[in-house]
CSV table of C-alpha atoms in Angstrom, one decimal:
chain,number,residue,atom,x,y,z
A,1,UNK,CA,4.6,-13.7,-15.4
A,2,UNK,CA,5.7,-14.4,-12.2
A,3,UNK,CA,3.0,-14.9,-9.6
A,4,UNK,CA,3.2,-14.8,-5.7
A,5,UNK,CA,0.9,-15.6,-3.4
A,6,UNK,CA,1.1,-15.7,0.6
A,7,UNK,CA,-1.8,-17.2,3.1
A,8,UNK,CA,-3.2,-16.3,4.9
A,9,UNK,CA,-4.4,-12.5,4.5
A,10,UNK,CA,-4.6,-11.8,7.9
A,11,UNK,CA,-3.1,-13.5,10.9
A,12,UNK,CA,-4.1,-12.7,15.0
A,13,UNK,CA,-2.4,-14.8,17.3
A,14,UNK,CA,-1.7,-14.7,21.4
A,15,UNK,CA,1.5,-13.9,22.4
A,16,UNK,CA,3.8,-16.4,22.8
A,17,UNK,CA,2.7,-18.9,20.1
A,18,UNK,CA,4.6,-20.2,17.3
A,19,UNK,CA,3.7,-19.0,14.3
A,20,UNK,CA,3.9,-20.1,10.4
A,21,UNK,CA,3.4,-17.4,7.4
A,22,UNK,CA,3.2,-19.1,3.8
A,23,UNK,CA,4.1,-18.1,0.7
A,24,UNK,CA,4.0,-19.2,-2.4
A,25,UNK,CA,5.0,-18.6,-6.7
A,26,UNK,CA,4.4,-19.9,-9.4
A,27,UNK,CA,7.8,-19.9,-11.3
A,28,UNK,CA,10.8,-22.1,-9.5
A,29,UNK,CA,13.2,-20.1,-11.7
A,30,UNK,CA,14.1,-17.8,-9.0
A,31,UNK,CA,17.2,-16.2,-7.9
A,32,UNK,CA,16.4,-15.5,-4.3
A,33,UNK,CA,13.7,-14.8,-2.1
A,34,UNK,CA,13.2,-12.0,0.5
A,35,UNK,CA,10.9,-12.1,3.6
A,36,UNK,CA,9.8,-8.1,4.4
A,37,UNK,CA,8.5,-6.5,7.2
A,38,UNK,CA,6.2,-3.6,6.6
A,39,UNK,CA,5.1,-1.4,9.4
A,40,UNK,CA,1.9,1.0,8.8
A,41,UNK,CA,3.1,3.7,7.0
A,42,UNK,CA,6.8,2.6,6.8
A,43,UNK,CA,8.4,1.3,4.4
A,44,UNK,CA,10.2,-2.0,4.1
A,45,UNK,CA,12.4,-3.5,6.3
A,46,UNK,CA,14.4,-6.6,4.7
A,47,UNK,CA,14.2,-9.7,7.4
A,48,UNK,CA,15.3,-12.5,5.8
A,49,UNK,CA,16.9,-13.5,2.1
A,50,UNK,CA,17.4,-16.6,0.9
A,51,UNK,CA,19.8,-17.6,-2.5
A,52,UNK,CA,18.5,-20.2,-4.6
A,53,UNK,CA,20.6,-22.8,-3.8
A,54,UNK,CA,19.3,-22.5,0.1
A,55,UNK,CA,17.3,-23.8,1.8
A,56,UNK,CA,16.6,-21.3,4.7
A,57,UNK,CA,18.2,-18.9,6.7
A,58,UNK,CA,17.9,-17.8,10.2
A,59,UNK,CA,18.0,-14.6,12.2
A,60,UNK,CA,16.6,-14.7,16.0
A,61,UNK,CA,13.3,-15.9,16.1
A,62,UNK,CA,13.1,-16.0,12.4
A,63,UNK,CA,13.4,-19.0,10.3
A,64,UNK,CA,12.5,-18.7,6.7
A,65,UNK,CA,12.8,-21.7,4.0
A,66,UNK,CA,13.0,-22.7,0.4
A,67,UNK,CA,11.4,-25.2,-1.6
A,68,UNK,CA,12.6,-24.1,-5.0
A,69,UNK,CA,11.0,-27.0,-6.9
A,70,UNK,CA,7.4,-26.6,-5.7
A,71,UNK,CA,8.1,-23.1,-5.2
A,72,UNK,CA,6.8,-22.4,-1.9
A,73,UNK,CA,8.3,-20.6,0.8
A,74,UNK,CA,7.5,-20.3,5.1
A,75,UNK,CA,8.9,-18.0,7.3
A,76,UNK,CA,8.2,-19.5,10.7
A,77,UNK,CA,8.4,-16.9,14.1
A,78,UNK,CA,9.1,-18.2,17.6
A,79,UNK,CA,7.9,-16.9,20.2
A,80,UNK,CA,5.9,-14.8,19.0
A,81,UNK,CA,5.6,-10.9,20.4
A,82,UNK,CA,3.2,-8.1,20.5
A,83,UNK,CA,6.6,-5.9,18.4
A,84,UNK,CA,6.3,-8.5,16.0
A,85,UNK,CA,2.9,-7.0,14.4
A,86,UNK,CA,2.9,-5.9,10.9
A,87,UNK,CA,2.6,-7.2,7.3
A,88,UNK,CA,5.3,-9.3,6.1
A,89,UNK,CA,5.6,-9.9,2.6
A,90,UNK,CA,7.9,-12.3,0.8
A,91,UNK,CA,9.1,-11.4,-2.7
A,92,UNK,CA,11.0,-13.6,-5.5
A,93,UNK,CA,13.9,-12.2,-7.8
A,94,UNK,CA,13.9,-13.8,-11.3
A,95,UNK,CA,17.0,-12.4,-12.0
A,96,UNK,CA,17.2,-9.1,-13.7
A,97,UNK,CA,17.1,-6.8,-10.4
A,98,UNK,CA,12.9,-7.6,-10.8
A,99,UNK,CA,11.2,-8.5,-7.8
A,100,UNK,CA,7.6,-9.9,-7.3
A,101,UNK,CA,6.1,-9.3,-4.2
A,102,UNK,CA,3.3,-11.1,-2.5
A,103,UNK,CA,0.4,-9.1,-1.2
A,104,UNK,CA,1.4,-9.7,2.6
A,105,UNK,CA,0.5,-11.4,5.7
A,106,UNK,CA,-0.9,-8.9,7.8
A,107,UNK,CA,-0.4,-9.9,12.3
A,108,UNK,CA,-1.0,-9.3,14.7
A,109,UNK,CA,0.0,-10.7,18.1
A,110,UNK,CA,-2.3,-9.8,21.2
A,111,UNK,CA,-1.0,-9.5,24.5
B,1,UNK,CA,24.6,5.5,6.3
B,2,UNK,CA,21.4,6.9,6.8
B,3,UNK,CA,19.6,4.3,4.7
B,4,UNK,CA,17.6,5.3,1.2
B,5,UNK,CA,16.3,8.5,1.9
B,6,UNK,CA,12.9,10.1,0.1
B,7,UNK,CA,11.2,13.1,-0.3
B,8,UNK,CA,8.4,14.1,0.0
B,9,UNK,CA,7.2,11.7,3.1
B,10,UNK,CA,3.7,13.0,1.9
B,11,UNK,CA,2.3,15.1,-1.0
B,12,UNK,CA,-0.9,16.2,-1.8
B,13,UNK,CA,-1.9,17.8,-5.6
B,14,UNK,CA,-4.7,18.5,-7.4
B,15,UNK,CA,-5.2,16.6,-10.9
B,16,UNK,CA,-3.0,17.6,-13.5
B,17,UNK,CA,-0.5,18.8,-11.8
B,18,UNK,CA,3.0,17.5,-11.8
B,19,UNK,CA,4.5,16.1,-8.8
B,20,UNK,CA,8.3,15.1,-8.6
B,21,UNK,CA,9.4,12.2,-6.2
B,22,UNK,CA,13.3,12.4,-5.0
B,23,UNK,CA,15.5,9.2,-3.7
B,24,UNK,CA,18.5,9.4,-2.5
B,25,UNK,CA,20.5,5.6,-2.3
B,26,UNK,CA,22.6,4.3,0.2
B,27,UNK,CA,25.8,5.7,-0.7
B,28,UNK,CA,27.9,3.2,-3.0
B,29,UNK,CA,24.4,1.1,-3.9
B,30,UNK,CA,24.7,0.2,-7.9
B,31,UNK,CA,20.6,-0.2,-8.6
B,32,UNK,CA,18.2,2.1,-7.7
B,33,UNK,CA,14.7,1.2,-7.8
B,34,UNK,CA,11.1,2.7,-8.1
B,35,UNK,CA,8.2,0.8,-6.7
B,36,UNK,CA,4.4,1.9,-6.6
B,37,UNK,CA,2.2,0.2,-3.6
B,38,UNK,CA,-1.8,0.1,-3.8
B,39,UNK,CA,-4.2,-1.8,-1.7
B,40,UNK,CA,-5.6,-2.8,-5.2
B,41,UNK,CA,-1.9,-3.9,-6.8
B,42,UNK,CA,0.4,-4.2,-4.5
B,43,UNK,CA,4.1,-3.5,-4.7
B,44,UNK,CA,4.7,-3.5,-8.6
B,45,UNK,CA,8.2,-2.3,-9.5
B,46,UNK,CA,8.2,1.2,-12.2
B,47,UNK,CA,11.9,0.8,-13.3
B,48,UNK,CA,15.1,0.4,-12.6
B,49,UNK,CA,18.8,2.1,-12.7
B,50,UNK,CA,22.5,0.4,-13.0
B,51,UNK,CA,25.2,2.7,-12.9
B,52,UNK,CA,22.9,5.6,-13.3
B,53,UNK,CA,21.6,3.8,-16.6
B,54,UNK,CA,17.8,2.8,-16.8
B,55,UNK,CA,17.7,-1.0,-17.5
B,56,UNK,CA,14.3,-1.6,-17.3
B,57,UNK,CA,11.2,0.4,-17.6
B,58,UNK,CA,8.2,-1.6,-18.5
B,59,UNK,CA,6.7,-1.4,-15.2
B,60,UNK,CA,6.1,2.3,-15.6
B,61,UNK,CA,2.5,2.6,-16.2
B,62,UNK,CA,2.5,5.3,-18.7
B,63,UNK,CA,4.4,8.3,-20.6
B,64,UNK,CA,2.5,10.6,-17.6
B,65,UNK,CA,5.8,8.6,-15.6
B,66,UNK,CA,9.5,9.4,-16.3
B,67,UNK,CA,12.4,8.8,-14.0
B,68,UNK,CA,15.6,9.9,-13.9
B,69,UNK,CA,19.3,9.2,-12.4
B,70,UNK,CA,22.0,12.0,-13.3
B,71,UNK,CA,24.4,11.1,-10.8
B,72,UNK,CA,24.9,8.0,-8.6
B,73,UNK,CA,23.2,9.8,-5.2
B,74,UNK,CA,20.0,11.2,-6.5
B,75,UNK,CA,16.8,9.7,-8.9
B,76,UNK,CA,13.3,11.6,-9.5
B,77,UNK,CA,10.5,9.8,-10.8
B,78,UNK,CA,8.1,13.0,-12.8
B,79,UNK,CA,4.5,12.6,-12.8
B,80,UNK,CA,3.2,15.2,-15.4
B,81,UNK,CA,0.1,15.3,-15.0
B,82,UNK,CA,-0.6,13.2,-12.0
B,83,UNK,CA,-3.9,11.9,-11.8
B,84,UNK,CA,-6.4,10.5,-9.0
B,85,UNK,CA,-5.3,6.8,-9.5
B,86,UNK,CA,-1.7,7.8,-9.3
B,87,UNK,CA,-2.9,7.9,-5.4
B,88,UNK,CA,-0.3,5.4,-3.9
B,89,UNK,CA,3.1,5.2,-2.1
B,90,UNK,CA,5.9,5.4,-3.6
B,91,UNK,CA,9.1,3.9,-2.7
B,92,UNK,CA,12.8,3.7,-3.8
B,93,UNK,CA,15.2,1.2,-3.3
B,94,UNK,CA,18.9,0.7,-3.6
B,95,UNK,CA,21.2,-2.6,-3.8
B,96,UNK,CA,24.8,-3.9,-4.1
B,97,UNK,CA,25.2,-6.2,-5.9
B,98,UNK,CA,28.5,-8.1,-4.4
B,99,UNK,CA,28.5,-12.1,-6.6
B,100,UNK,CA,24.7,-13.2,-6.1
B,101,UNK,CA,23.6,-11.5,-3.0
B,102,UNK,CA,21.2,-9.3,-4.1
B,103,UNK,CA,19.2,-7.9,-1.1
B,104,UNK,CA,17.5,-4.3,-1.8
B,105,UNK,CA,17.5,-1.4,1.2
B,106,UNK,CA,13.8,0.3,0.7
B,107,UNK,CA,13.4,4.3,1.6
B,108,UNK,CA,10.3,5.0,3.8
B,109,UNK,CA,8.2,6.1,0.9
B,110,UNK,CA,6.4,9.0,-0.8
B,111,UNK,CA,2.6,8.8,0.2
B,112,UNK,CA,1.3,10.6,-3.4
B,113,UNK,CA,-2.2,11.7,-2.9
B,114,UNK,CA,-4.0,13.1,-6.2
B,115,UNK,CA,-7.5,14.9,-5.4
């Protein structure tokens, strides 16, 4: 089964810093990956999806990449601002509509 | 669109009761989905519809859980009779699938409290 892990648990950082989130699973037979934001007591917000055959994708400040073959995944923020506090959790698809999610990267960015 | 809509945003039972969860996709979405989200678990997906048709069911805990789709703009997921550890959020989500891109739209969630 399919398992998906993202480090660290918790992030804090000032604003303004660069920032990396990791993720990582442990079966390269994906189909695509999503980055998530979750905002307390919301529900998901899709940031970011890459197809298998990608490498990354970009939106904004948002850069998230691919490494199929050792199945690992970052999602790097630029700039990073106080708005951009929440959990963000990446999730694989091995084909069939079935998604594994990761238990999240919870930051938060101090002013 | 609206986006996936849910109801209830938050209920409250008492053991043994049954507690229905409604989704409503974004309109012209093929799949629906049902997730479950605990500190302990996670997200872990329940099941899944195409077309109205459940595909894929094996993430539903037990036969407490059923789900339905009878038309293409509304799903229920059943919980008869909801328990404590049922305690979660629940959330549905919808997806077009248009040649590979498969991104899913996620409701704001049913916070399911069992006392």
């Amino acid at each position: 089964k399919q398992e998906v892990t993202q480090i660290p648990a918790a992030l804090s950082v000032p604003e303004g810093e660069n920032l990396v989130l990791n993720c990582s699973f442990t079966d390269s037979a994906i189909y695509n990956l999503q980055w998530f934001r979750q905002d307390p007591g919301k529900g998901l917000t899709s940031l970011l999806l890459i197809q298998s055959s990608q490498r990354e994708q970009t939106s904004g400040r948002l850069n998230a990449s691919l490494d199929k073959s050792s199945g690992r995944s970052t999602l790097y923020i630029a700039a990073s601002q106080p708005g951009d506090s929440a959990t963000y959790l990446c999730a694989v698809e091995t084909g069939a509509n079935n998604l594994f999610f990761g238990t999240g990267t919870r930051l938060t960015v101090i002013p | 669109d609206a986006g996936v809509i849910q109801s209830p945003r938050h209920e409250v039972t008492e053991m043994g009761q049954e507690v229905t969860l409604r989704c409503k996709p974004i309109s012209g979405h093929d799949y629906l989905f049902w997730y479950r989200q605990t500190m302990m678990r996670g997200l872990e997906l329940l099941i899944y519809f195409n077309n109205n048709v459940p595909i894929d069911d094996s993430g539903m805990p037990e036969d407490r859980f059923s789900a339905k789709m009878p038309n293409a703009s509304f799903s229920t997921l059943k919980i008869q009779p909801s328990e404590p550890r049922d305690s979660a959020v629940y959330f549905c989500a919808s997806s077009l699938v248009a040649s590979s891109y498969n991104e899913q739209f996620f409701g704001p969630g049913t916070r399911l409290t069992v006392l």
